[in-house]
mmCIF file of C-alpha atoms and ligand atoms in Angstrom:
data_model
loop_
_atom_site.group_PDB
_atom_site.id
_atom_site.type_symbol
_atom_site.label_atom_id
_atom_site.label_comp_id
_atom_site.label_asym_id
_atom_site.label_seq_id
_atom_site.Cartn_x
_atom_site.Cartn_y
_atom_site.Cartn_z
ATOM 1 C CA MET A 534 -16.508 27.328 -18.218
ATOM 2 C CA SER A 535 -16.879 24.337 -20.166
ATOM 3 C CA GLU A 536 -19.074 21.400 -18.013
ATOM 4 C CA LYS A 537 -15.737 19.267 -18.704
ATOM 5 C CA VAL A 538 -14.032 21.669 -16.752
ATOM 6 C CA GLU A 539 -14.579 21.735 -12.951
ATOM 7 C CA ARG A 540 -12.163 24.021 -10.496
ATOM 8 C CA ILE A 541 -12.647 22.663 -7.005
ATOM 9 C CA LYS A 542 -10.215 23.674 -3.849
ATOM 10 C CA THR A 543 -8.631 19.945 -3.170
ATOM 11 C CA LEU A 544 -8.556 16.961 -4.884
ATOM 12 C CA ILE A 545 -7.988 13.496 -3.136
ATOM 13 C CA ILE A 546 -6.361 10.414 -5.344
ATOM 14 C CA GLY A 547 -7.405 7.108 -4.247
ATOM 15 C CA SER A 548 -9.610 6.062 -1.707
ATOM 16 C CA GLY A 549 -7.511 3.899 0.906
ATOM 17 C CA PRO A 550 -7.529 4.662 4.939
ATOM 18 C CA ALA A 551 -4.950 7.524 3.475
ATOM 19 C CA GLY A 552 -7.337 8.952 1.711
ATOM 20 C CA TYR A 553 -10.359 8.861 3.260
ATOM 21 C CA THR A 554 -9.048 10.272 6.397
ATOM 22 C CA ALA A 555 -7.511 13.092 4.381
ATOM 23 C CA ALA A 556 -11.287 13.500 3.174
ATOM 24 C CA ILE A 557 -12.393 13.793 6.786
ATOM 25 C CA TYR A 558 -9.981 16.504 8.034
ATOM 26 C CA ALA A 559 -10.162 18.067 4.940
ATOM 27 C CA ALA A 560 -14.011 18.289 4.536
ATOM 28 C CA ARG A 561 -14.090 19.327 8.781
ATOM 29 C CA ALA A 562 -11.799 22.385 7.317
ATOM 30 C CA ASP A 563 -14.235 23.615 4.805
ATOM 31 C CA LEU A 564 -11.775 22.671 1.658
ATOM 32 C CA LYS A 565 -14.740 20.745 -0.034
ATOM 33 C CA PRO A 566 -12.664 17.316 -1.055
ATOM 34 C CA VAL A 567 -13.227 15.474 -3.747
ATOM 35 C CA VAL A 568 -11.882 11.522 -3.865
ATOM 36 C CA TYR A 569 -11.613 10.089 -6.731
ATOM 37 C CA THR A 570 -11.761 6.262 -5.822
ATOM 38 C CA GLY A 571 -9.574 4.906 -8.280
ATOM 39 C CA MET A 572 -10.292 1.344 -9.646
ATOM 40 C CA GLU A 573 -9.903 -0.766 -5.957
ATOM 41 C CA PRO A 574 -12.474 1.450 -4.152
ATOM 42 C CA GLY A 575 -11.561 1.345 -0.368
ATOM 43 C CA GLY A 576 -8.070 0.278 -1.680
ATOM 44 C CA GLN A 577 -5.765 -2.524 -0.411
ATOM 45 C CA LEU A 578 -7.834 -3.184 2.730
ATOM 46 C CA THR A 579 -10.996 -4.704 0.537
ATOM 47 C CA THR A 580 -9.073 -7.442 -0.038
ATOM 48 C CA THR A 581 -8.397 -8.243 3.295
ATOM 49 C CA THR A 582 -10.373 -10.357 5.626
ATOM 50 C CA GLU A 583 -10.435 -9.750 9.042
ATOM 51 C CA VAL A 584 -8.595 -6.209 9.994
ATOM 52 C CA ASP A 585 -7.346 -7.139 13.927
ATOM 53 C CA ASN A 586 -4.987 -4.455 14.431
ATOM 54 C CA PHE A 587 -6.089 -1.022 13.556
ATOM 55 C CA PRO A 588 -7.366 0.962 17.012
ATOM 56 C CA GLY A 589 -10.418 1.167 18.016
ATOM 57 C CA TYR A 590 -12.194 -2.340 16.736
ATOM 58 C CA PRO A 591 -11.789 -4.711 20.292
ATOM 59 C CA GLU A 592 -13.545 -7.168 17.904
ATOM 60 C CA GLY A 593 -11.708 -6.842 14.815
ATOM 61 C CA ILE A 594 -13.564 -5.627 11.520
ATOM 62 C CA ASP A 595 -13.824 -6.994 8.189
ATOM 63 C CA GLY A 596 -11.529 -4.823 5.465
ATOM 64 C CA PRO A 597 -14.880 -3.659 3.307
ATOM 65 C CA THR A 598 -16.647 -2.940 6.049
ATOM 66 C CA MET A 599 -13.816 -0.846 7.735
ATOM 67 C CA MET A 600 -13.635 0.838 4.090
ATOM 68 C CA MET A 601 -17.333 1.429 3.567
ATOM 69 C CA GLN A 602 -17.647 3.517 7.133
ATOM 70 C CA LEU A 603 -14.597 5.256 6.853
ATOM 71 C CA GLN A 604 -16.200 6.363 3.203
ATOM 72 C CA GLN A 605 -19.268 7.158 5.403
ATOM 73 C CA GLN A 606 -17.265 9.330 7.791
ATOM 74 C CA ALA A 607 -15.686 11.113 5.067
ATOM 75 C CA GLU A 608 -18.992 11.800 3.669
ATOM 76 C CA ARG A 609 -20.823 12.750 6.392
ATOM 77 C CA PHE A 610 -18.699 16.393 6.917
ATOM 78 C CA GLY A 611 -19.223 17.355 3.059
ATOM 79 C CA THR A 612 -16.892 14.615 0.937
ATOM 80 C CA GLU A 613 -17.999 14.348 -2.559
ATOM 81 C CA VAL A 614 -16.572 10.497 -3.672
ATOM 82 C CA ARG A 615 -16.897 9.866 -6.948
ATOM 83 C CA ILE A 616 -15.669 6.759 -8.679
ATOM 84 C CA GLY A 617 -13.299 7.271 -11.025
ATOM 85 C CA MET A 618 -9.702 6.875 -12.209
ATOM 86 C CA ILE A 619 -7.487 10.235 -12.518
ATOM 87 C CA THR A 620 -5.565 9.280 -15.618
ATOM 88 C CA ALA A 621 -3.670 12.196 -15.833
ATOM 89 C CA VAL A 622 -1.751 14.932 -14.410
ATOM 90 C CA GLU A 623 -0.620 18.460 -15.127
ATOM 91 C CA LEU A 624 1.006 19.618 -12.146
ATOM 92 C CA SER A 625 1.808 23.335 -11.419
ATOM 93 C CA LYS A 626 5.306 24.296 -9.922
ATOM 94 C CA GLN A 627 4.340 27.715 -8.931
ATOM 95 C CA VAL A 628 3.000 28.584 -5.107
ATOM 96 C CA GLY A 629 -0.460 29.341 -5.306
ATOM 97 C CA GLY A 630 -0.723 27.834 -8.998
ATOM 98 C CA ILE A 631 -3.970 25.685 -9.758
ATOM 99 C CA HIS A 632 -2.920 21.961 -11.070
ATOM 100 C CA LYS A 633 -4.651 19.842 -13.592
ATOM 101 C CA ALA A 634 -6.238 16.429 -13.499
ATOM 102 C CA THR A 635 -7.954 14.142 -16.338
ATOM 103 C CA VAL A 636 -10.317 12.108 -14.935
ATOM 104 C CA ASP A 637 -11.482 8.958 -16.983
ATOM 105 C CA ASN A 638 -9.568 10.734 -19.829
ATOM 106 C CA ASP A 639 -11.996 12.681 -20.424
ATOM 107 C CA LYS A 640 -13.056 15.142 -17.743
ATOM 108 C CA THR A 641 -10.853 18.004 -16.581
ATOM 109 C CA ILE A 642 -10.726 18.635 -12.611
ATOM 110 C CA GLU A 643 -8.679 21.848 -11.809
ATOM 111 C CA ALA A 644 -7.407 21.643 -8.226
ATOM 112 C CA GLU A 645 -5.996 24.008 -5.597
ATOM 113 C CA THR A 646 -4.293 21.466 -3.824
ATOM 114 C CA ILE A 647 -4.021 17.971 -4.906
ATOM 115 C CA ILE A 648 -3.695 15.058 -1.685
ATOM 116 C CA ILE A 649 -1.993 11.687 -3.333
ATOM 117 C CA SER A 650 -3.099 8.842 -1.748
ATOM 118 C CA THR A 651 -2.979 6.083 -4.744
ATOM 119 C CA GLY A 652 -1.249 3.562 -2.278
ATOM 120 C CA ALA A 653 0.606 0.456 -3.515
ATOM 121 C CA THR A 654 0.247 -2.754 -4.692
ATOM 122 C CA ALA A 655 1.812 -6.066 -3.372
ATOM 123 C CA LYS A 656 3.363 -7.789 -6.034
ATOM 124 C CA TYR A 657 2.360 -11.411 -6.674
ATOM 125 C CA LEU A 658 4.380 -14.318 -8.501
ATOM 126 C CA ASN A 659 1.259 -14.539 -10.725
ATOM 127 C CA ILE A 660 1.474 -18.192 -11.144
ATOM 128 C CA PRO A 661 -2.227 -20.165 -11.406
ATOM 129 C CA SER A 662 -2.083 -22.190 -8.254
ATOM 130 C CA GLU A 663 -1.644 -18.686 -6.268
ATOM 131 C CA GLN A 664 -3.923 -16.440 -7.958
ATOM 132 C CA ARG A 665 -6.585 -19.281 -7.799
ATOM 133 C CA LEU A 666 -5.792 -19.442 -3.451
ATOM 134 C CA ARG A 667 -5.285 -15.694 -2.650
ATOM 135 C CA GLY A 668 -7.852 -14.976 0.215
ATOM 136 C CA GLY A 669 -7.882 -19.007 0.640
ATOM 137 C CA GLY A 670 -4.067 -18.762 2.368
ATOM 138 C CA VAL A 671 -2.519 -17.221 0.122
ATOM 139 C CA SER A 672 -0.999 -13.497 1.187
ATOM 140 C CA ALA A 673 0.908 -10.649 0.539
ATOM 141 C CA CYS A 674 0.869 -8.976 4.491
ATOM 142 C CA ALA A 675 2.310 -11.165 7.528
ATOM 143 C CA VAL A 676 1.587 -8.245 9.686
ATOM 144 C CA CYS A 677 -2.655 -8.382 8.714
ATOM 145 C CA ASP A 678 -3.165 -11.909 8.207
ATOM 146 C CA GLY A 679 -0.355 -14.104 9.942
ATOM 147 C CA PHE A 680 -1.843 -14.375 13.263
ATOM 148 C CA PHE A 681 -4.776 -16.627 11.760
ATOM 149 C CA TYR A 682 -1.873 -19.411 11.108
ATOM 150 C CA LYS A 683 -1.158 -19.352 15.103
ATOM 151 C CA GLY A 684 0.171 -22.935 15.762
ATOM 152 C CA GLN A 685 0.467 -23.971 11.870
ATOM 153 C CA ASP A 686 3.121 -24.472 9.620
ATOM 154 C CA VAL A 687 3.953 -21.656 6.776
ATOM 155 C CA ALA A 688 6.230 -20.694 3.775
ATOM 156 C CA ILE A 689 6.940 -17.301 2.891
ATOM 157 C CA VAL A 690 8.655 -16.358 -0.435
ATOM 158 C CA GLY A 691 11.198 -13.441 -0.791
ATOM 159 C CA GLY A 692 14.835 -12.473 0.363
ATOM 160 C CA GLY A 693 14.426 -9.244 0.761
ATOM 161 C CA ASP A 694 14.264 -6.975 3.822
ATOM 162 C CA THR A 695 10.107 -7.362 3.589
ATOM 163 C CA ALA A 696 10.459 -11.225 3.495
ATOM 164 C CA ALA A 697 13.125 -10.986 6.343
ATOM 165 C CA GLU A 698 10.868 -9.140 8.776
ATOM 166 C CA GLU A 699 7.669 -10.532 8.017
ATOM 167 C CA ALA A 700 9.314 -14.225 8.314
ATOM 168 C CA SER A 701 10.958 -13.083 11.858
ATOM 169 C CA TYR A 702 7.521 -11.992 12.451
ATOM 170 C CA LEU A 703 5.644 -15.007 11.232
ATOM 171 C CA ALA A 704 8.304 -17.142 13.444
ATOM 172 C CA ASN A 705 7.218 -15.911 16.610
ATOM 173 C CA ILE A 706 3.436 -17.126 15.996
ATOM 174 C CA CYS A 707 3.462 -20.058 13.660
ATOM 175 C CA ASN A 708 4.870 -23.809 14.424
ATOM 176 C CA LYS A 709 7.491 -23.780 11.416
ATOM 177 C CA VAL A 710 8.016 -21.292 8.762
ATOM 178 C CA THR A 711 9.835 -21.950 5.332
ATOM 179 C CA MET A 712 11.507 -19.246 3.342
ATOM 180 C CA LEU A 713 12.270 -19.555 0.223
ATOM 181 C CA ILE A 714 14.568 -17.528 -1.475
ATOM 182 C CA ARG A 715 15.448 -17.987 -5.473
ATOM 183 C CA LYS A 716 18.954 -17.251 -5.384
ATOM 184 C CA ASP A 717 21.773 -18.291 -3.644
ATOM 185 C CA TYR A 718 21.965 -15.542 -0.908
ATOM 186 C CA MET A 719 19.558 -13.056 1.033
ATOM 187 C CA ARG A 720 19.413 -9.989 -0.368
ATOM 188 C CA ALA A 721 18.139 -8.472 2.924
ATOM 189 C CA SER A 722 20.486 -5.698 4.725
ATOM 190 C CA LYS A 723 22.754 -7.951 7.025
ATOM 191 C CA ALA A 724 21.027 -7.159 10.494
ATOM 192 C CA MET A 725 17.972 -8.870 9.164
ATOM 193 C CA GLN A 726 19.691 -11.542 8.154
ATOM 194 C CA HIS A 727 21.331 -12.714 11.320
ATOM 195 C CA ARG A 728 17.423 -12.151 12.682
ATOM 196 C CA VAL A 729 16.005 -15.357 10.584
ATOM 197 C CA ASN A 730 19.358 -17.375 11.357
ATOM 198 C CA SER A 731 18.751 -17.002 14.652
ATOM 199 C CA LEU A 732 15.338 -18.065 14.560
ATOM 200 C CA PRO A 733 15.231 -22.130 15.339
ATOM 201 C CA ASN A 734 11.653 -22.523 14.001
ATOM 202 C CA LEU A 735 12.678 -20.954 10.520
ATOM 203 C CA GLU A 736 14.285 -22.683 7.924
ATOM 204 C CA VAL A 737 15.779 -20.818 4.770
ATOM 205 C CA ARG A 738 16.312 -22.540 1.426
ATOM 206 C CA PHE A 739 18.020 -20.850 -1.351
ATOM 207 C CA ASN A 740 17.995 -21.539 -5.119
ATOM 208 C CA THR A 741 13.996 -22.526 -4.443
ATOM 209 C CA GLN A 742 10.732 -20.964 -5.917
ATOM 210 C CA VAL A 743 7.569 -22.063 -5.922
ATOM 211 C CA ASP A 744 6.771 -24.706 -8.814
ATOM 212 C CA GLU A 745 2.552 -24.844 -7.188
ATOM 213 C CA VAL A 746 0.174 -24.178 -4.240
ATOM 214 C CA LEU A 747 -1.430 -27.044 -3.391
ATOM 215 C CA GLY A 748 -5.024 -27.188 -1.926
ATOM 216 C CA GLU A 749 -8.419 -26.778 -3.987
ATOM 217 C CA GLN A 750 -10.218 -24.057 -1.929
ATOM 218 C CA VAL A 751 -7.509 -23.485 0.805
ATOM 219 C CA VAL A 752 -3.663 -23.762 0.916
ATOM 220 C CA GLU A 753 -2.650 -27.415 1.856
ATOM 221 C CA GLY A 754 0.643 -27.650 0.664
ATOM 222 C CA LEU A 755 3.343 -26.173 -1.337
ATOM 223 C CA ARG A 756 5.247 -27.970 -4.383
ATOM 224 C CA MET A 757 9.111 -26.637 -4.078
ATOM 225 C CA LEU A 758 11.154 -26.649 -7.083
ATOM 226 C CA ASN A 759 14.870 -26.600 -6.652
ATOM 227 C CA ASN A 760 16.534 -24.122 -9.569
ATOM 228 C CA GLN A 761 19.895 -25.634 -9.384
ATOM 229 C CA THR A 762 19.362 -29.537 -9.283
ATOM 230 C CA ASN A 763 15.592 -29.374 -10.945
ATOM 231 C CA GLU A 764 14.395 -31.321 -7.991
ATOM 232 C CA LYS A 765 10.847 -30.831 -6.736
ATOM 233 C CA GLU A 766 9.469 -31.040 -3.296
ATOM 234 C CA ASP A 767 6.158 -30.967 -1.768
ATOM 235 C CA ILE A 768 5.691 -29.856 2.153
ATOM 236 C CA ALA A 769 2.489 -29.807 3.965
ATOM 237 C CA ILE A 770 1.381 -25.564 5.203
ATOM 238 C CA THR A 771 -1.947 -23.969 5.787
ATOM 239 C CA GLY A 772 -0.776 -20.560 4.724
ATOM 240 C CA LEU A 773 1.871 -19.015 1.921
ATOM 241 C CA PHE A 774 3.136 -15.433 1.816
ATOM 242 C CA ILE A 775 4.276 -13.411 -0.583
ATOM 243 C CA ALA A 776 6.813 -11.032 0.378
ATOM 244 C CA ILE A 777 8.568 -9.908 -3.212
ATOM 245 C CA GLY A 778 7.742 -6.206 -3.338
ATOM 246 C CA HIS A 779 5.459 -3.310 -3.418
ATOM 247 C CA LYS A 780 4.808 -1.305 -6.256
ATOM 248 C CA PRO A 781 3.765 2.216 -5.409
ATOM 249 C CA ASN A 782 0.543 3.696 -8.021
ATOM 250 C CA THR A 783 2.428 6.314 -8.499
ATOM 251 C CA ASP A 784 3.105 6.281 -12.545
ATOM 252 C CA ILE A 785 0.750 8.666 -13.589
ATOM 253 C CA PHE A 786 3.354 11.487 -11.320
ATOM 254 C CA LYS A 787 6.416 9.842 -12.771
ATOM 255 C CA GLY A 788 8.696 13.125 -14.057
ATOM 256 C CA GLN A 789 6.565 15.895 -12.804
ATOM 257 C CA ILE A 790 7.340 14.809 -9.515
ATOM 258 C CA ASP A 791 10.254 13.970 -6.942
ATOM 259 C CA MET A 792 10.476 10.058 -6.318
ATOM 260 C CA ASP A 793 13.104 7.559 -5.226
ATOM 261 C CA GLU A 794 14.260 4.974 -7.694
ATOM 262 C CA THR A 795 11.595 2.188 -6.843
ATOM 263 C CA GLY A 796 8.894 4.914 -7.719
ATOM 264 C CA TYR A 797 7.986 6.147 -4.443
ATOM 265 C CA ILE A 798 7.318 9.802 -3.682
ATOM 266 C CA ILE A 799 9.379 11.910 -1.457
ATOM 267 C CA THR A 800 8.069 13.947 0.896
ATOM 268 C CA ASN A 801 9.664 16.711 3.335
ATOM 269 C CA GLY A 802 10.644 15.991 6.382
ATOM 270 C CA LYS A 803 7.905 15.048 8.963
ATOM 271 C CA SER A 804 5.207 16.637 6.287
ATOM 272 C CA THR A 805 3.688 15.049 3.540
ATOM 273 C CA LYS A 806 4.300 18.251 1.292
ATOM 274 C CA THR A 807 6.046 16.949 -1.818
ATOM 275 C CA ASN A 808 8.315 19.323 -3.895
ATOM 276 C CA LEU A 809 5.578 20.821 -5.248
ATOM 277 C CA PRO A 810 3.564 23.688 -3.901
ATOM 278 C CA GLY A 811 0.364 22.382 -2.865
ATOM 279 C CA VAL A 812 1.080 19.012 -3.626
ATOM 280 C CA PHE A 813 0.842 16.695 -0.666
ATOM 281 C CA ALA A 814 1.506 12.956 -0.331
ATOM 282 C CA CYS A 815 0.529 10.627 2.065
ATOM 283 C CA GLY A 816 -0.082 6.705 2.790
ATOM 284 C CA ASP A 817 1.696 3.670 1.002
ATOM 285 C CA SER A 818 2.683 5.976 -2.011
ATOM 286 C CA GLN A 819 5.380 7.730 -0.100
ATOM 287 C CA ASP A 820 5.776 4.761 2.633
ATOM 288 C CA LYS A 821 7.776 1.893 1.525
ATOM 289 C CA GLU A 822 8.231 1.009 4.917
ATOM 290 C CA TYR A 823 5.175 0.708 7.833
ATOM 291 C CA ARG A 824 2.631 0.054 5.226
ATOM 292 C CA GLN A 825 -0.050 0.002 7.571
ATOM 293 C CA ALA A 826 -3.731 0.951 7.864
ATOM 294 C CA VAL A 827 -3.161 3.231 10.788
ATOM 295 C CA THR A 828 0.043 4.877 9.393
ATOM 296 C CA ALA A 829 -1.508 5.792 6.289
ATOM 297 C CA ALA A 830 -4.422 7.093 8.097
ATOM 298 C CA GLY A 831 -2.111 8.834 10.352
ATOM 299 C CA THR A 832 -0.235 10.450 7.131
ATOM 300 C CA GLY A 833 -3.745 11.266 5.699
ATOM 301 C CA CYS A 834 -4.880 13.402 8.670
ATOM 302 C CA MET A 835 -1.248 14.854 8.236
ATOM 303 C CA ALA A 836 -1.435 15.459 4.403
ATOM 304 C CA ALA A 837 -5.147 17.354 5.158
ATOM 305 C CA LEU A 838 -3.838 19.815 7.622
ATOM 306 C CA ASP A 839 -0.541 20.259 4.986
ATOM 307 C CA ALA A 840 -3.298 21.206 2.448
ATOM 308 C CA GLU A 841 -5.019 23.883 5.074
ATOM 309 C CA ARG A 842 -1.974 25.594 6.221
ATOM 310 C CA TYR A 843 -1.049 26.020 2.474
ATOM 311 C CA LEU A 844 -4.170 27.307 1.123
ATOM 312 C CA ALA A 845 -4.553 29.646 4.389
ATOM 313 C CA THR A 846 -1.050 30.614 3.398
ATOM 314 C CA ILE A 847 -1.958 31.582 -0.411
ATOM 315 C CA GLU A 848 -5.172 32.943 0.478
ATOM 316 C CA ALA A 849 -3.618 35.364 3.403
ATOM 317 C CA PRO A 850 -3.388 38.998 2.239
ATOM 318 C CA LYS A 851 0.025 39.729 1.249
ATOM 319 C CA GLU A 852 1.683 41.933 4.548
ATOM 320 C CA VAL A 853 2.660 45.537 3.068
ATOM 321 C CA VAL A 854 5.961 46.156 4.781
HETATM 322 P P1 NDP B 667 12.769 -6.069 -2.015
HETATM 323 O O1 NDP B 667 12.894 -5.678 -3.376
HETATM 324 O O2 NDP B 667 14.268 -5.578 -1.685
HETATM 325 O O3 NDP B 667 13.504 -7.808 -2.046
HETATM 326 C C1 NDP B 667 12.196 -8.197 -3.100
HETATM 327 C C2 NDP B 667 12.436 -9.850 -2.805
HETATM 328 O O4 NDP B 667 11.731 -10.678 -3.049
HETATM 329 C C3 NDP B 667 13.772 -10.377 -3.149
HETATM 330 O O5 NDP B 667 14.394 -11.111 -2.307
HETATM 331 C C4 NDP B 667 13.410 -10.808 -4.580
HETATM 332 O O6 NDP B 667 14.631 -11.601 -5.031
HETATM 333 C C5 NDP B 667 12.514 -11.218 -4.622
HETATM 334 N N1 NDP B 667 11.280 -11.490 -5.678
HETATM 335 C C6 NDP B 667 11.098 -10.590 -6.260
HETATM 336 N N2 NDP B 667 10.572 -11.355 -7.499
HETATM 337 C C7 NDP B 667 10.394 -12.335 -7.162
HETATM 338 C C8 NDP B 667 9.932 -13.516 -7.931
HETATM 339 N N3 NDP B 667 9.046 -13.297 -9.156
HETATM 340 N N4 NDP B 667 9.694 -14.883 -7.044
HETATM 341 C C9 NDP B 667 10.980 -15.053 -6.324
HETATM 342 N N5 NDP B 667 11.415 -14.247 -5.485
HETATM 343 C C10 NDP B 667 11.039 -13.026 -5.887
HETATM 344 O O7 NDP B 667 11.550 -5.902 -1.465
HETATM 345 P P2 NDP B 667 11.478 -5.233 -0.191
HETATM 346 O O8 NDP B 667 9.953 -5.465 -0.017
HETATM 347 O O9 NDP B 667 11.492 -6.533 0.607
HETATM 348 O O10 NDP B 667 12.037 -3.911 0.736
HETATM 349 C C11 NDP B 667 11.693 -2.950 -0.377
HETATM 350 C C12 NDP B 667 12.477 -1.840 0.342
HETATM 351 O O11 NDP B 667 12.110 -1.103 1.179
HETATM 352 C C13 NDP B 667 14.379 -1.526 0.308
HETATM 353 O O12 NDP B 667 14.823 -1.332 -0.053
HETATM 354 C C14 NDP B 667 14.215 -2.586 1.863
HETATM 355 O O13 NDP B 667 15.437 -2.030 2.369
HETATM 356 C C15 NDP B 667 13.171 -1.398 2.090
HETATM 357 N N6 NDP B 667 12.550 -2.067 3.918
HETATM 358 C C16 NDP B 667 13.304 -1.826 4.854
HETATM 359 C C17 NDP B 667 12.567 -2.078 5.774
HETATM 360 C C18 NDP B 667 13.451 -1.644 6.960
HETATM 361 O O14 NDP B 667 15.009 -0.964 7.278
HETATM 362 N N7 NDP B 667 13.161 -1.968 8.454
HETATM 363 C C19 NDP B 667 11.409 -2.783 5.980
HETATM 364 C C20 NDP B 667 10.975 -3.406 4.806
HETATM 365 C C21 NDP B 667 11.589 -2.914 3.542
HETATM 366 P P3 NDP B 667 16.048 -10.977 -5.482
HETATM 367 O O15 NDP B 667 16.760 -10.889 -4.695
HETATM 368 O O16 NDP B 667 16.659 -12.506 -6.399
HETATM 369 O O17 NDP B 667 15.988 -10.034 -6.605
#
């Protein structure tokens, strides 16, 4: 066998809470997992400051430290963690088939099972002032960071279900929430719209977008642009939440694995099974609804158990009837 082809039992693609939890369980089940970290080792949590909502950390923990500890825990049981990107896959449709994955356009991994934990990436507006103040008051996760703006004035961008849900969440803890919607209507479900409209400290601005986020080191205000009148208006805020959607990192699986129209991998019922035998998906790559570290970790555990059971069925001697 060439040096550039390696055969393993379980390949885990992605190193967020889903990937590392899958690794902990897979390693303890002796599946000798290999994790490829991807471009952002540790995943989305490494771009967060304090994680206050993961059970077991009464004082909270910073995102990068938590991910380092998860990695160490996975390694303690024999997981091999490698820095690298899976750049292409060739997935088998056969039960017991071998799946192939290319690492950094070079080496090939042949795996009996693959656990996809590639996560998702929050979309940003991509204007310079917003990019500069990411981590300084600009956030894409109200549930993660909203608490730091308790009693303060904040704004949120977006008109979908996520924005509506996060706006209501923020309205419960902040003094005032201004919601910027670029169209003259809200895309969110009627139920969510009613919820938003019932909150006295939440002001919805239609036909309104971000012109500039104000502040040097931290967010101090927002310059809004009315796209109908071209009028600009400044408001004082300390936090700006971007809730304009997420993109699952599943491009390399397109055309091979069943996904919904937005690229989220479809899993079977309550399991992490995809339409392909031996390929499992967990975390944000298959969840557009909850997207929390703890739910990702939970599905990571499920994916490893599903992989272990799958291997047991294909390795068990066939019964002679
Ligand atoms: P959506 O794609 O549904 O909504 C994105 C929102 O952001 C839209 O209002 C869109 O505006 C706006 N937007 C996009 N780009 C920009 C931009 N550059 N500037 C300003 N505004 C922008 O994403 P969601 O994350 O809200 O939802 C994703 C999916 O998950 C949906 O199917 C949703 O129903 C589902 N979901 C369900 C929940 C639940 O049932 N509890 C909770 C959360 C999500 P425009 O309308 O003009 O395009």
